[in-house]
GROMACS .gro file of C-alpha atoms in nm:
model
  302
    1MET     CA    1   1.190 -15.797 -31.442
    2SER     CA    2   0.870 -15.591 -31.426
    3THR     CA    3   0.736 -15.442 -31.084
    4THR     CA    4   0.402 -15.406 -30.989
    5THR     CA    5   0.283 -15.104 -30.829
    6VAL     CA    6   0.043 -15.112 -30.574
    7GLU     CA    7  -0.177 -14.794 -30.564
    8THR     CA    8  -0.337 -14.703 -30.207
    9PRO     CA    9  -0.715 -14.601 -30.200
   10ALA     CA   10  -0.730 -14.181 -30.127
   11PRO     CA   11  -0.907 -14.141 -29.784
   12SER     CA   12  -1.295 -14.100 -29.791
   13THR     CA   13  -1.455 -13.763 -29.727
   14GLU     CA   14  -1.612 -13.912 -29.428
   15ARG     CA   15  -1.261 -14.024 -29.292
   16ARG     CA   16  -1.131 -13.721 -29.353
   17ALA     CA   17  -1.437 -13.483 -29.174
   18ALA     CA   18  -1.386 -13.736 -28.886
   19LYS     CA   19  -1.005 -13.681 -28.856
   20ALA     CA   20  -1.031 -13.253 -28.883
   21PRO     CA   21  -0.969 -13.149 -28.556
   22GLY     CA   22  -1.272 -12.978 -28.400
   23ARG     CA   23  -1.259 -12.594 -28.285
   24THR     CA   24  -1.095 -12.535 -28.030
   25ARG     CA   25  -1.200 -12.282 -27.713
   26ARG     CA   26  -0.956 -12.066 -27.644
   27ARG     CA   27  -0.850 -11.981 -27.254
   28GLY     CA   28  -1.124 -11.785 -27.077
   29GLU     CA   29  -1.368 -11.853 -27.293
   30HIS     CA   30  -1.710 -11.998 -27.197
   31SER     CA   31  -1.983 -12.207 -27.391
   32ARG     CA   32  -2.337 -12.055 -27.472
   33ALA     CA   33  -2.493 -12.220 -27.212
   34ALA     CA   34  -2.270 -12.095 -26.949
   35SER     CA   35  -2.278 -11.758 -27.122
   36LEU     CA   36  -2.636 -11.749 -27.091
   37VAL     CA   37  -2.672 -11.849 -26.740
   38SER     CA   38  -2.383 -11.589 -26.641
   39HIS     CA   39  -2.599 -11.299 -26.787
   40ALA     CA   40  -2.901 -11.430 -26.631
   41ILE     CA   41  -2.769 -11.435 -26.326
   42LEU     CA   42  -2.650 -11.055 -26.363
   43ILE     CA   43  -2.954 -10.948 -26.489
   44GLY     CA   44  -3.143 -11.084 -26.139
   45ALA     CA   45  -2.854 -10.924 -25.937
   46SER     CA   46  -2.872 -10.587 -26.112
   47LEU     CA   47  -3.290 -10.571 -26.099
   48THR     CA   48  -3.299 -10.704 -25.755
   49ALA     CA   49  -3.022 -10.424 -25.679
   50LEU     CA   50  -3.250 -10.172 -25.854
   51PHE     CA   51  -3.566 -10.272 -25.700
   52PRO     CA   52  -3.544 -10.074 -25.382
   53ILE     CA   53  -3.433  -9.740 -25.553
   54ALA     CA   54  -3.722  -9.835 -25.793
   55TRP     CA   55  -3.963  -9.887 -25.536
   56LEU     CA   56  -3.831  -9.591 -25.327
   57LEU     CA   57  -3.893  -9.343 -25.620
   58PHE     CA   58  -4.239  -9.463 -25.714
   59LEU     CA   59  -4.364  -9.414 -25.348
   60SER     CA   60  -4.270  -9.083 -25.356
   61LEU     CA   61  -4.497  -9.000 -25.626
   62GLY     CA   62  -4.777  -9.064 -25.430
   63PRO     CA   63  -4.982  -8.820 -25.274
   64ASP     CA   64  -5.116  -8.936 -24.953
   65LYS     CA   65  -4.900  -9.100 -24.659
   66ASP     CA   66  -5.098  -9.421 -24.659
   67ASP     CA   67  -5.023  -9.486 -25.074
   68TYR     CA   68  -4.763  -9.748 -24.947
   69LEU     CA   69  -5.018  -9.963 -24.783
   70HIS     CA   70  -5.209  -9.994 -25.193
   71PRO     CA   71  -4.920  -9.912 -25.428
   72GLY     CA   72  -5.150  -9.951 -25.751
   73ARG     CA   73  -5.342  -9.633 -25.683
   74ILE     CA   74  -5.039  -9.427 -25.737
   75TRP     CA   75  -5.020  -9.502 -26.090
   76GLY     CA   76  -5.329  -9.279 -26.161
   77ARG     CA   77  -5.238  -8.972 -25.932
   78MET     CA   78  -4.843  -8.935 -25.973
   79THR     CA   79  -4.763  -8.610 -25.865
   80PHE     CA   80  -4.429  -8.405 -25.772
   81ASP     CA   81  -4.589  -8.252 -25.498
   82ASN     CA   82  -4.400  -8.410 -25.227
   83TYR     CA   83  -4.065  -8.265 -25.388
   84ALA     CA   84  -4.199  -7.934 -25.385
   85PHE     CA   85  -4.336  -7.940 -24.995
   86VAL     CA   86  -4.004  -8.069 -24.878
   87LEU     CA   87  -3.779  -7.849 -25.050
   88LYS     CA   88  -4.049  -7.515 -24.990
   89ASP     CA   89  -4.193  -7.570 -24.617
   90THR     CA   90  -3.916  -7.813 -24.467
   91SER     CA   91  -3.547  -7.738 -24.349
   92PHE     CA   92  -3.440  -7.934 -24.620
   93PHE     CA   93  -3.131  -7.710 -24.693
   94ASP     CA   94  -3.062  -7.616 -24.351
   95TRP     CA   95  -2.976  -8.024 -24.359
   96LEU     CA   96  -2.803  -8.031 -24.647
   97THR     CA   97  -2.592  -7.746 -24.506
   98SER     CA   98  -2.530  -7.910 -24.174
   99THR     CA   99  -2.450  -8.291 -24.388
  100LEU     CA  100  -2.187  -8.093 -24.569
  101VAL     CA  101  -2.048  -7.953 -24.306
  102VAL     CA  102  -2.011  -8.265 -24.116
  103VAL     CA  103  -1.922  -8.537 -24.389
  104LEU     CA  104  -1.693  -8.321 -24.583
  105GLY     CA  105  -1.517  -8.245 -24.216
  106THR     CA  106  -1.522  -8.608 -24.120
  107THR     CA  107  -1.371  -8.715 -24.452
  108LEU     CA  108  -1.083  -8.476 -24.449
  109ILE     CA  109  -0.992  -8.520 -24.082
  110GLY     CA  110  -1.041  -8.882 -24.109
  111VAL     CA  111  -0.872  -8.969 -24.446
  112VAL     CA  112  -0.571  -8.726 -24.328
  113VAL     CA  113  -0.472  -8.902 -23.958
  114ALA     CA  114  -0.567  -9.262 -24.098
  115ALA     CA  115  -0.332  -9.210 -24.431
  116SER     CA  116  -0.074  -9.046 -24.176
  117THR     CA  117  -0.129  -9.375 -23.921
  118GLY     CA  118  -0.110  -9.627 -24.188
  119TYR     CA  119   0.170  -9.459 -24.342
  120ALA     CA  120   0.407  -9.451 -24.019
  121VAL     CA  121   0.301  -9.832 -23.908
  122SER     CA  122   0.422  -9.902 -24.268
  123ARG     CA  123   0.731  -9.759 -24.309
  124MET     CA  124   0.878  -9.686 -23.935
  125ARG     CA  125   0.915  -9.977 -23.679
  126PHE     CA  126   0.879  -9.762 -23.333
  127PRO     CA  127   0.826  -9.928 -23.018
  128GLY     CA  128   0.446 -10.043 -22.999
  129TYR     CA  129   0.380  -9.995 -23.341
  130ARG     CA  130   0.212 -10.356 -23.363
  131LYS     CA  131   0.014 -10.271 -23.062
  132LEU     CA  132  -0.102  -9.942 -23.209
  133MET     CA  133  -0.269 -10.121 -23.507
  134TRP     CA  134  -0.451 -10.423 -23.265
  135MET     CA  135  -0.563 -10.122 -23.078
  136LEU     CA  136  -0.774  -9.958 -23.301
  137LEU     CA  137  -0.919 -10.273 -23.414
  138VAL     CA  138  -1.017 -10.338 -23.105
  139THR     CA  139  -1.213 -10.024 -23.045
  140GLN     CA  140  -1.395 -10.134 -23.362
  141MET     CA  141  -1.558 -10.411 -23.116
  142PHE     CA  142  -1.748 -10.210 -22.914
  143PRO     CA  143  -2.111 -10.128 -22.981
  144ILE     CA  144  -2.261  -9.792 -23.029
  145ALA     CA  145  -2.443  -9.765 -22.738
  146VAL     CA  146  -2.151  -9.819 -22.501
  147LEU     CA  147  -1.994  -9.547 -22.629
  148ILE     CA  148  -2.235  -9.259 -22.652
  149VAL     CA  149  -2.267  -9.217 -22.289
  150PRO     CA  150  -1.889  -9.140 -22.200
  151MET     CA  151  -1.870  -8.920 -22.524
  152TYR     CA  152  -2.140  -8.737 -22.433
  153GLN     CA  153  -1.957  -8.673 -22.122
  154ILE     CA  154  -1.624  -8.577 -22.313
  155LEU     CA  155  -1.798  -8.325 -22.545
  156SER     CA  156  -1.981  -8.173 -22.263
  157ASP     CA  157  -1.656  -8.119 -22.086
  158LEU     CA  158  -1.501  -7.997 -22.400
  159GLN     CA  159  -1.832  -7.772 -22.474
  160LEU     CA  160  -1.865  -7.928 -22.775
  161ILE     CA  161  -2.222  -8.049 -22.772
  162ASP     CA  162  -2.460  -7.918 -23.030
  163SER     CA  163  -2.116  -7.841 -23.236
  164TYR     CA  164  -2.010  -7.963 -23.584
  165LEU     CA  165  -1.666  -8.010 -23.433
  166GLY     CA  166  -1.782  -8.232 -23.170
  167LEU     CA  167  -1.981  -8.509 -23.439
  168ILE     CA  168  -1.705  -8.458 -23.663
  169LEU     CA  169  -1.418  -8.600 -23.395
  170VAL     CA  170  -1.713  -8.833 -23.253
  171ASN     CA  171  -1.736  -8.969 -23.626
  172CYS     CA  172  -1.390  -8.999 -23.652
  173THR     CA  173  -1.348  -9.216 -23.405
  174THR     CA  174  -1.543  -9.503 -23.609
  175ILE     CA  175  -1.391  -9.419 -23.940
  176VAL     CA  176  -0.996  -9.405 -23.832
  177PRO     CA  177  -0.963  -9.734 -23.720
  178TYR     CA  178  -1.085  -9.898 -24.041
  179CYS     CA  179  -0.918  -9.681 -24.242
  180ALA     CA  180  -0.540  -9.698 -24.069
  181TRP     CA  181  -0.563 -10.071 -24.176
  182LEU     CA  182  -0.714  -9.990 -24.520
  183MET     CA  183  -0.461  -9.774 -24.601
  184LYS     CA  184  -0.121  -9.956 -24.438
  185GLY     CA  185  -0.245 -10.271 -24.653
  186TYR     CA  186  -0.217  -9.976 -24.950
  187PHE     CA  187   0.128  -9.862 -24.861
  188ASP     CA  188   0.263 -10.183 -24.808
  189THR     CA  189   0.225 -10.223 -25.157
  190ILE     CA  190   0.439  -9.889 -25.246
  191PRO     CA  191   0.784 -10.033 -25.311
  192PHE     CA  192   1.027  -9.906 -25.019
  193GLU     CA  193   1.268  -9.787 -25.289
  194ILE     CA  194   1.056  -9.495 -25.375
  195ASP     CA  195   1.129  -9.377 -24.957
  196GLU     CA  196   1.530  -9.449 -25.037
  197ALA     CA  197   1.475  -9.230 -25.305
  198GLY     CA  198   1.359  -8.941 -25.162
  199ARG     CA  199   1.578  -8.960 -24.896
  200VAL     CA  200   1.856  -8.959 -25.127
  201ASP     CA  201   1.710  -8.614 -25.286
  202GLY     CA  202   1.717  -8.473 -24.945
  203LEU     CA  203   1.342  -8.485 -24.869
  204THR     CA  204   1.219  -8.513 -24.492
  205PRO     CA  205   0.990  -8.800 -24.409
  206PHE     CA  206   0.676  -8.580 -24.397
  207GLY     CA  207   0.806  -8.456 -24.744
  208THR     CA  208   0.888  -8.817 -24.908
  209PHE     CA  209   0.526  -8.904 -24.784
  210ALA     CA  210   0.346  -8.590 -24.902
  211ARG     CA  211   0.503  -8.552 -25.254
  212LEU     CA  212   0.607  -8.912 -25.314
  213ILE     CA  213   0.423  -9.130 -25.152
  214LEU     CA  214   0.040  -8.950 -25.133
  215PRO     CA  215   0.026  -8.929 -25.541
  216LEU     CA  216   0.095  -9.312 -25.547
  217ALA     CA  217  -0.207  -9.384 -25.290
  218LYS     CA  218  -0.496  -9.242 -25.452
  219PRO     CA  219  -0.711  -9.514 -25.515
  220GLY     CA  220  -0.623  -9.631 -25.166
  221LEU     CA  221  -0.740  -9.259 -25.022
  222ALA     CA  222  -1.019  -9.257 -25.280
  223VAL     CA  223  -1.183  -9.587 -25.101
  224ALA     CA  224  -1.093  -9.456 -24.755
  225ALA     CA  225  -1.256  -9.100 -24.859
  226PHE     CA  226  -1.571  -9.323 -25.023
  227TYR     CA  227  -1.605  -9.527 -24.671
  228SER     CA  228  -1.540  -9.195 -24.475
  229PHE     CA  229  -1.796  -9.046 -24.694
  230LEU     CA  230  -2.092  -9.282 -24.665
  231THR     CA  231  -2.019  -9.325 -24.340
  232ALA     CA  232  -2.073  -8.986 -24.205
  233PHE     CA  233  -2.325  -8.907 -24.411
  234GLY     CA  234  -2.610  -9.226 -24.291
  235GLU     CA  235  -2.473  -9.181 -23.912
  236VAL     CA  236  -2.797  -9.151 -23.709
  237ALA     CA  237  -2.711  -9.241 -23.345
  238PHE     CA  238  -2.424  -8.970 -23.300
  239ALA     CA  239  -2.597  -8.659 -23.494
  240SER     CA  240  -2.911  -8.759 -23.289
  241THR     CA  241  -2.761  -8.749 -22.957
  242PHE     CA  242  -2.511  -8.485 -23.004
  243LEU     CA  243  -2.670  -8.217 -23.258
  244LEU     CA  244  -2.966  -8.073 -23.040
  245SER     CA  245  -3.039  -7.741 -23.265
  246ASP     CA  246  -3.327  -7.795 -23.542
  247ASP     CA  247  -3.121  -7.574 -23.781
  248LYS     CA  248  -2.804  -7.804 -23.743
  249TYR     CA  249  -2.996  -8.152 -23.786
  250THR     CA  250  -2.797  -8.372 -24.093
  251PHE     CA  251  -2.995  -8.552 -24.322
  252ALA     CA  252  -3.017  -8.898 -24.088
  253VAL     CA  253  -3.170  -8.693 -23.828
  254GLY     CA  254  -3.412  -8.462 -24.035
  255LEU     CA  255  -3.601  -8.733 -24.167
  256GLN     CA  256  -3.727  -8.848 -23.842
  257THR     CA  257  -3.913  -8.565 -23.823
  258PHE     CA  258  -4.158  -8.690 -24.081
  259VAL     CA  259  -4.225  -8.974 -23.807
  260SER     CA  260  -4.425  -8.864 -23.496
  261GLU     CA  261  -4.568  -9.066 -23.188
  262HIS     CA  262  -4.945  -9.123 -23.412
  263ASP     CA  263  -4.839  -9.095 -23.748
  264ALA     CA  264  -4.555  -9.103 -24.002
  265GLN     CA  265  -4.562  -8.901 -24.366
  266ARG     CA  266  -4.391  -9.184 -24.551
  267ASN     CA  267  -4.460  -9.013 -24.904
  268LEU     CA  268  -4.253  -8.726 -24.806
  269MET     CA  269  -3.975  -8.945 -24.650
  270ALA     CA  270  -3.951  -9.133 -24.959
  271ALA     CA  271  -3.889  -8.801 -25.154
  272THR     CA  272  -3.663  -8.624 -24.869
  273ALA     CA  273  -3.475  -8.988 -24.909
  274VAL     CA  274  -3.441  -8.952 -25.328
  275LEU     CA  275  -3.305  -8.589 -25.281
  276ILE     CA  276  -3.041  -8.724 -25.016
  277ALA     CA  277  -2.903  -8.993 -25.272
  278ILE     CA  278  -2.819  -8.769 -25.557
  279PRO     CA  279  -2.523  -8.624 -25.343
  280ALA     CA  280  -2.417  -8.962 -25.226
  281ALA     CA  281  -2.432  -9.071 -25.599
  282ALA     CA  282  -2.247  -8.766 -25.722
  283PHE     CA  283  -1.974  -8.856 -25.502
  284PHE     CA  284  -1.969  -9.212 -25.601
  285TYR     CA  285  -1.934  -9.061 -25.920
  286LEU     CA  286  -1.647  -8.861 -25.895
  287VAL     CA  287  -1.435  -9.176 -25.672
  288GLN     CA  288  -1.545  -9.447 -25.845
  289LYS     CA  289  -1.228  -9.470 -26.154
  290ASN     CA  290  -1.022  -9.530 -25.843
  291LEU     CA  291  -1.256  -9.790 -25.613
  292VAL     CA  292  -1.189 -10.090 -25.754
  293THR     CA  293  -0.766 -10.046 -25.772
  294GLY     CA  294  -0.811  -9.931 -25.419
  295LEU     CA  295  -1.015 -10.225 -25.289
  296THR     CA  296  -0.827 -10.465 -25.403
  297ALA     CA  297  -0.451 -10.357 -25.409
  298GLY     CA  298  -0.446 -10.352 -25.024
  299GLY     CA  299  -0.487 -10.747 -25.015
  300THR     CA  300  -0.198 -10.806 -25.229
  301LYS     CA  301   0.046 -10.790 -24.889
  302GLY     CA  302  -0.052 -10.776 -24.558
   0.00000   0.00000   0.00000
């Protein structure tokens, strides 16, 4: 008895190629077109953010106060005379001293008060603790123009007009409410077990706060300090109202001296603005590592 063997033809190369699975895209991997679009958007956003800075630096090199009307003339006449005039013939260094005193004092007092308030509301349940936080939030609803008159009267009664301490305290009234909410949200993300461990070790509530909680809250403190620094650094209304002496002007008030009723020395203003940006950029560089962590962590738990 004979058997017949039927041979199955081998699949062709074309069929194997057709059945071969294509390259699978990994999770989070974008196509080339999507990558190009995202890079183009990021480049455009970066140029948009950098353009005002570059334009200010460009105008600061113009020798004439009206060069901003004809910026093309600056190319052949660039000079650093504006910076030399600001540093030598103005009260720039007095403004720098006043600004550092006010800004650092506001940052220190504001962060300490806000951190203490946020920790107390986050961990302790005392009568009215919810109303306290809402009251802090309500104070942010009043415009500065409404607050200046009563604050001026209070500071006058306390003999704090034309003093650094008076301006620091006034700045804290706008900084503490926001920073207290910020720190409260960040402290909520720190486990309560750490406080219990501190009590077991014999620490007081203040000792637990200072020795255990604050080291863990560095990102939140960095964000609060950065907000306090920038707010006090660029504040104009309070500084121009409560500081009367020329030698106590901050940068924000000192810039106004370049503007008179009939004239404005915009080239000197641009040079001063560039010099003013240096301390702010240096402070940002110091706290940048903790900014992203601090900004995102407080929103994970309300």
